[in-house]
Amino acid sequence: MSLESSAVLSHLSSWLTCFELCCMRALNRSFYTGIPRHTWELTASNISSSKSMDQLSKVFPHVWCLRVQDAILEETPTMKSLMPWLNRSEELRKLVLTRVQEPAIIAPNLEALVIEHCPVTRFHADTKLPQLKKLSLSSRSFTALHAQCLIKDMLPKSPMLEDLSLASCSHLEQVLVNPGDLPALRRLDLSGCPKLDRVHVTSKLLETLDLSRNDSLQYVLLDLERVVDLDLSFLKNLTHLYIRSPSLRRLNLRGVRR
């Protein structure tokens, strides 16, 4: 199979960074025109200016998954450097941020946002993600207060959110989800948070809840009308557990002391 074939070009973006793809475009005319047409995923590393992001959005207009890593953006912390891309692209559906700071993201079509290994504690007030369905946030600075601000202030602007993960947030102490919060939520992952000691969740639509591997978790209060899968495995210090759920099918209590 030729390196210039559509099948090969469509896989390059999963393996190469934006810099490497741009270098390949310079090799010949076929790559110059073909690579942008077949780049669906793009990894932007060590971007330091809004002009660079603006140029990338023009060269690669069909990207549906954008990964931004180790960004040192001129407009940090509000990350206005991403705005030209988000405003221009109608196809972008997933944004992955790694090792960046406080994001302000206005993306009317974005459906999935993944933030990994970042010192994020809150979103900028200008953030608007009306179509967001999945949010995964892993931050070493995220606490119970930040979780409440996220649930009460930011996520109401994303009424379609179905999947929320705060797994591996090393300083998260407690999570409280009240009736009316996150009305479309189906999946909640709070696993692997070493300081988490209290979880109260009330939800009519939640189907899957993962609280596994939380060594400090003592108090769990759950009122879940539709939950099917509940993972409470390896909760070594669990002392208080209340569950009301007529629909529960799978309960994992492996590693829980009686």
Tab-separated table of C-alpha atoms in Angstrom:
chain	number	residue	atom	x	y	z
A	1	MET	CA	0.000	0.000	0.000
A	2	SER	CA	1.377	3.407	-0.998
A	3	LEU	CA	2.325	5.898	1.710
A	4	GLU	CA	0.284	8.465	-0.200
A	5	SER	CA	-2.917	6.398	-0.166
A	6	SER	CA	-5.969	7.675	1.706
A	7	ALA	CA	-5.937	4.698	4.078
A	8	VAL	CA	-2.365	5.432	5.178
A	9	LEU	CA	-2.777	9.204	5.403
A	10	SER	CA	-5.877	8.858	7.582
A	11	HIS	CA	-3.819	6.981	10.210
A	12	LEU	CA	-0.829	9.328	10.285
A	13	SER	CA	-2.500	11.910	12.503
A	14	SER	CA	-2.918	9.357	15.300
A	15	TRP	CA	0.846	8.866	15.498
A	16	LEU	CA	2.465	12.141	14.438
A	17	THR	CA	2.478	15.618	15.994
A	18	CYS	CA	1.423	18.727	14.107
A	19	PHE	CA	5.096	19.631	13.568
A	20	GLU	CA	5.814	16.231	12.020
A	21	LEU	CA	2.740	16.413	9.798
A	22	CYS	CA	3.768	19.867	8.569
A	23	CYS	CA	7.250	18.542	7.752
A	24	MET	CA	5.702	15.722	5.734
A	25	ARG	CA	3.543	18.189	3.799
A	26	ALA	CA	6.718	19.855	2.553
A	27	LEU	CA	7.971	16.654	0.895
A	28	ASN	CA	5.732	16.676	-2.182
A	29	ARG	CA	2.523	18.048	-3.657
A	30	SER	CA	0.528	14.902	-2.908
A	31	PHE	CA	1.318	15.139	0.815
A	32	TYR	CA	0.763	18.906	0.775
A	33	THR	CA	-2.863	18.517	-0.296
A	34	GLY	CA	-3.621	15.024	1.022
A	35	ILE	CA	-2.486	15.241	4.643
A	36	PRO	CA	-4.848	18.104	5.647
A	37	ARG	CA	-7.805	16.318	4.027
A	38	HIS	CA	-7.176	13.142	6.017
A	39	THR	CA	-6.120	14.581	9.384
A	40	TRP	CA	-8.941	13.862	11.821
A	41	GLU	CA	-6.841	13.870	15.018
A	42	LEU	CA	-4.140	16.436	15.753
A	43	THR	CA	-1.585	16.693	18.568
A	44	ALA	CA	-0.222	20.202	19.185
A	45	SER	CA	2.805	20.161	21.512
A	46	ASN	CA	4.834	23.048	22.911
A	47	ILE	CA	2.710	25.701	21.218
A	48	SER	CA	3.756	29.152	22.395
A	49	SER	CA	1.655	31.627	20.406
A	50	SER	CA	-1.878	32.242	19.210
A	51	LYS	CA	-0.571	32.750	15.662
A	52	SER	CA	0.636	29.156	15.610
A	53	MET	CA	-2.768	27.852	16.684
A	54	ASP	CA	-4.518	30.071	14.165
A	55	GLN	CA	-2.302	28.792	11.351
A	56	LEU	CA	-2.840	25.154	12.363
A	57	SER	CA	-6.607	25.635	12.312
A	58	LYS	CA	-6.354	26.864	8.711
A	59	VAL	CA	-4.046	24.054	7.555
A	60	PHE	CA	-6.031	21.261	9.261
A	61	PRO	CA	-9.726	22.252	9.038
A	62	HIS	CA	-11.220	18.750	9.406
A	63	VAL	CA	-9.890	17.846	12.861
A	64	TRP	CA	-12.475	16.306	15.214
A	65	CYS	CA	-10.053	15.507	18.077
A	66	LEU	CA	-7.495	18.131	19.147
A	67	ARG	CA	-4.818	17.376	21.751
A	68	VAL	CA	-2.931	20.310	23.287
A	69	GLN	CA	0.139	19.312	25.329
A	70	ASP	CA	2.683	21.339	27.307
A	71	ALA	CA	1.254	24.611	26.060
A	72	ILE	CA	2.902	27.859	27.134
A	73	LEU	CA	0.382	30.214	25.610
A	74	GLU	CA	0.821	33.964	25.489
A	75	GLU	CA	-2.698	34.534	26.785
A	76	THR	CA	-2.527	32.058	29.673
A	77	PRO	CA	-4.508	31.522	31.855
A	78	THR	CA	-7.592	32.197	29.713
A	79	MET	CA	-6.135	30.353	26.711
A	80	LYS	CA	-7.557	32.712	24.111
A	81	SER	CA	-5.028	31.135	21.768
A	82	LEU	CA	-7.482	28.297	21.268
A	83	MET	CA	-10.347	30.583	20.334
A	84	PRO	CA	-9.552	30.956	16.602
A	85	TRP	CA	-9.643	27.181	16.263
A	86	LEU	CA	-12.793	26.616	18.282
A	87	ASN	CA	-14.629	29.443	16.541
A	88	ARG	CA	-13.613	28.306	13.061
A	89	SER	CA	-14.013	24.540	13.317
A	90	GLU	CA	-17.493	23.041	13.016
A	91	GLU	CA	-16.127	19.480	13.043
A	92	LEU	CA	-14.173	19.559	16.332
A	93	ARG	CA	-15.878	17.286	18.860
A	94	LYS	CA	-13.155	16.314	21.352
A	95	LEU	CA	-10.502	18.444	23.078
A	96	VAL	CA	-7.719	16.925	25.200
A	97	LEU	CA	-5.616	19.281	27.355
A	98	THR	CA	-2.438	17.975	29.016
A	99	ARG	CA	-0.277	20.061	31.352
A	100	VAL	CA	-2.036	23.373	30.756
A	101	GLN	CA	-3.621	25.838	33.193
A	102	GLU	CA	-7.028	27.462	33.750
A	103	PRO	CA	-8.994	27.066	30.516
A	104	ALA	CA	-11.649	29.370	29.107
A	105	ILE	CA	-13.260	27.409	26.303
A	106	ILE	CA	-16.116	28.562	24.106
A	107	ALA	CA	-16.980	25.683	21.797
A	108	PRO	CA	-20.627	25.259	20.763
A	109	ASN	CA	-20.045	21.849	19.113
A	110	LEU	CA	-17.564	20.251	21.526
A	111	GLU	CA	-18.877	16.959	22.953
A	112	ALA	CA	-15.876	15.621	24.929
A	113	LEU	CA	-13.259	17.430	27.014
A	114	VAL	CA	-10.334	15.609	28.640
A	115	ILE	CA	-7.962	17.499	30.974
A	116	GLU	CA	-5.000	15.441	32.194
A	117	HIS	CA	-2.127	16.176	34.573
A	118	CYS	CA	-2.996	19.867	34.788
A	119	PRO	CA	-3.082	22.217	37.819
A	120	VAL	CA	-6.697	23.066	36.985
A	121	THR	CA	-8.920	24.121	39.884
A	122	ARG	CA	-11.686	25.955	38.051
A	123	PHE	CA	-12.885	27.032	34.634
A	124	HIS	CA	-12.852	30.643	33.539
A	125	ALA	CA	-16.242	32.361	33.809
A	126	ASP	CA	-16.405	32.749	30.016
A	127	THR	CA	-16.443	28.976	29.467
A	128	LYS	CA	-19.404	27.813	27.349
A	129	LEU	CA	-19.812	24.161	26.343
A	130	PRO	CA	-23.534	23.694	25.611
A	131	GLN	CA	-23.135	20.369	23.743
A	132	LEU	CA	-20.654	18.774	26.156
A	133	LYS	CA	-21.462	15.121	26.894
A	134	LYS	CA	-18.232	13.902	28.493
A	135	LEU	CA	-15.844	15.643	30.892
A	136	SER	CA	-12.752	13.953	32.316
A	137	LEU	CA	-10.646	16.042	34.684
A	138	SER	CA	-7.542	14.812	36.504
A	139	SER	CA	-5.853	17.510	38.574
A	140	ARG	CA	-3.461	17.384	41.508
A	141	SER	CA	-4.891	20.709	42.786
A	142	PHE	CA	-8.619	19.925	42.608
A	143	THR	CA	-10.401	19.986	46.020
A	144	ALA	CA	-13.931	19.567	47.398
A	145	LEU	CA	-14.600	23.301	47.052
A	146	HIS	CA	-13.529	23.228	43.420
A	147	ALA	CA	-15.774	20.212	42.805
A	148	GLN	CA	-18.774	22.084	44.194
A	149	CYS	CA	-18.014	25.122	42.033
A	150	LEU	CA	-17.743	22.852	39.005
A	151	ILE	CA	-21.066	21.133	39.711
A	152	LYS	CA	-22.978	24.262	40.751
A	153	ASP	CA	-21.488	26.978	38.509
A	154	MET	CA	-19.919	25.540	35.354
A	155	LEU	CA	-21.719	22.299	34.533
A	156	PRO	CA	-25.248	23.786	34.557
A	157	LYS	CA	-24.121	25.438	31.304
A	158	SER	CA	-23.674	21.913	29.896
A	159	PRO	CA	-27.128	20.353	30.398
A	160	MET	CA	-26.359	17.389	28.099
A	161	LEU	CA	-23.443	16.079	30.207
A	162	GLU	CA	-23.729	12.284	30.539
A	163	ASP	CA	-20.251	11.207	31.647
A	164	LEU	CA	-18.191	12.880	34.395
A	165	SER	CA	-14.832	11.623	35.666
A	166	LEU	CA	-12.840	13.162	38.510
A	167	ALA	CA	-10.745	10.025	38.940
A	168	SER	CA	-7.237	10.341	40.387
A	169	CYS	CA	-7.710	13.877	41.728
A	170	SER	CA	-5.206	13.543	44.557
A	171	HIS	CA	-6.568	16.340	46.820
A	172	LEU	CA	-10.309	15.834	46.362
A	173	GLU	CA	-11.833	15.308	49.843
A	174	GLN	CA	-15.573	15.010	49.197
A	175	VAL	CA	-18.202	15.147	46.455
A	176	LEU	CA	-21.832	16.163	46.901
A	177	VAL	CA	-24.367	15.796	44.076
A	178	ASN	CA	-27.848	17.006	45.029
A	179	PRO	CA	-31.190	16.370	43.314
A	180	GLY	CA	-31.324	18.631	40.278
A	181	ASP	CA	-27.556	18.706	39.780
A	182	LEU	CA	-26.296	17.217	36.505
A	183	PRO	CA	-29.763	16.198	35.250
A	184	ALA	CA	-28.522	14.102	32.278
A	185	LEU	CA	-25.652	12.333	34.074
A	186	ARG	CA	-25.393	8.581	33.372
A	187	ARG	CA	-21.827	7.756	34.477
A	188	LEU	CA	-19.754	9.112	37.381
A	189	ASP	CA	-16.163	8.036	38.088
A	190	LEU	CA	-14.595	9.089	41.398
A	191	SER	CA	-12.082	6.250	41.644
A	192	GLY	CA	-8.493	6.507	42.823
A	193	CYS	CA	-8.778	9.727	44.849
A	194	PRO	CA	-6.544	9.081	47.905
A	195	LYS	CA	-8.023	11.853	50.117
A	196	LEU	CA	-11.695	11.342	49.278
A	197	ASP	CA	-13.527	10.564	52.552
A	198	ARG	CA	-17.189	11.414	51.896
A	199	VAL	CA	-19.527	10.968	48.908
A	200	HIS	CA	-23.227	11.899	48.794
A	201	VAL	CA	-24.983	11.390	45.451
A	202	THR	CA	-28.685	11.704	44.661
A	203	SER	CA	-29.658	11.152	41.039
A	204	LYS	CA	-32.626	9.911	39.026
A	205	LEU	CA	-30.707	8.901	35.873
A	206	LEU	CA	-27.229	7.810	37.015
A	207	GLU	CA	-26.533	4.244	35.819
A	208	THR	CA	-22.852	3.649	36.657
A	209	LEU	CA	-20.888	4.856	39.700
A	210	ASP	CA	-17.243	3.969	40.377
A	211	LEU	CA	-15.899	4.699	43.871
A	212	SER	CA	-13.198	2.034	43.861
A	213	ARG	CA	-9.663	2.363	45.241
A	214	ASN	CA	-10.399	5.272	47.586
A	215	ASP	CA	-8.386	4.342	50.668
A	216	SER	CA	-9.730	7.210	52.827
A	217	LEU	CA	-13.411	6.918	51.908
A	218	GLN	CA	-15.544	6.407	55.053
A	219	TYR	CA	-19.007	7.813	54.338
A	220	VAL	CA	-21.064	6.855	51.266
A	221	LEU	CA	-24.692	7.968	50.937
A	222	LEU	CA	-26.399	7.053	47.649
A	223	ASP	CA	-29.983	7.605	46.507
A	224	LEU	CA	-29.998	6.365	42.911
A	225	GLU	CA	-33.200	5.396	41.127
A	226	ARG	CA	-31.647	3.857	37.993
A	227	VAL	CA	-28.142	2.784	38.936
A	228	VAL	CA	-27.172	-0.609	37.496
A	229	ASP	CA	-23.445	-0.893	38.228
A	230	LEU	CA	-21.920	0.227	41.540
A	231	ASP	CA	-18.220	-0.355	42.256
A	232	LEU	CA	-17.174	0.023	45.908
A	233	SER	CA	-14.175	-2.281	45.719
A	234	PHE	CA	-11.078	-1.817	47.867
A	235	LEU	CA	-12.531	0.791	50.210
A	236	LYS	CA	-10.331	-0.141	53.150
A	237	ASN	CA	-11.754	2.391	55.617
A	238	LEU	CA	-15.449	2.374	54.721
A	239	THR	CA	-17.521	2.702	57.919
A	240	HIS	CA	-20.894	4.138	56.825
A	241	LEU	CA	-22.767	2.937	53.731
A	242	TYR	CA	-26.341	3.785	52.733
A	243	ILE	CA	-27.731	2.727	49.351
A	244	ARG	CA	-31.261	3.202	48.058
A	245	SER	CA	-31.568	1.780	44.572
A	246	PRO	CA	-34.366	-0.451	43.247
A	247	SER	CA	-32.518	-1.046	39.956
A	248	LEU	CA	-29.068	-2.158	41.191
A	249	ARG	CA	-27.772	-5.261	39.386
A	250	ARG	CA	-24.044	-5.320	40.098
A	251	LEU	CA	-22.459	-4.355	43.426
A	252	ASN	CA	-18.705	-4.851	43.794
A	253	LEU	CA	-17.564	-4.968	47.436
A	254	ARG	CA	-14.302	-6.787	46.873
A	255	GLY	CA	-11.636	-5.724	49.343
A	256	VAL	CA	-14.093	-3.952	51.678
A	257	ARG	CA	-13.616	-4.754	55.352
A	258	ARG	CA	-16.702	-5.954	57.153
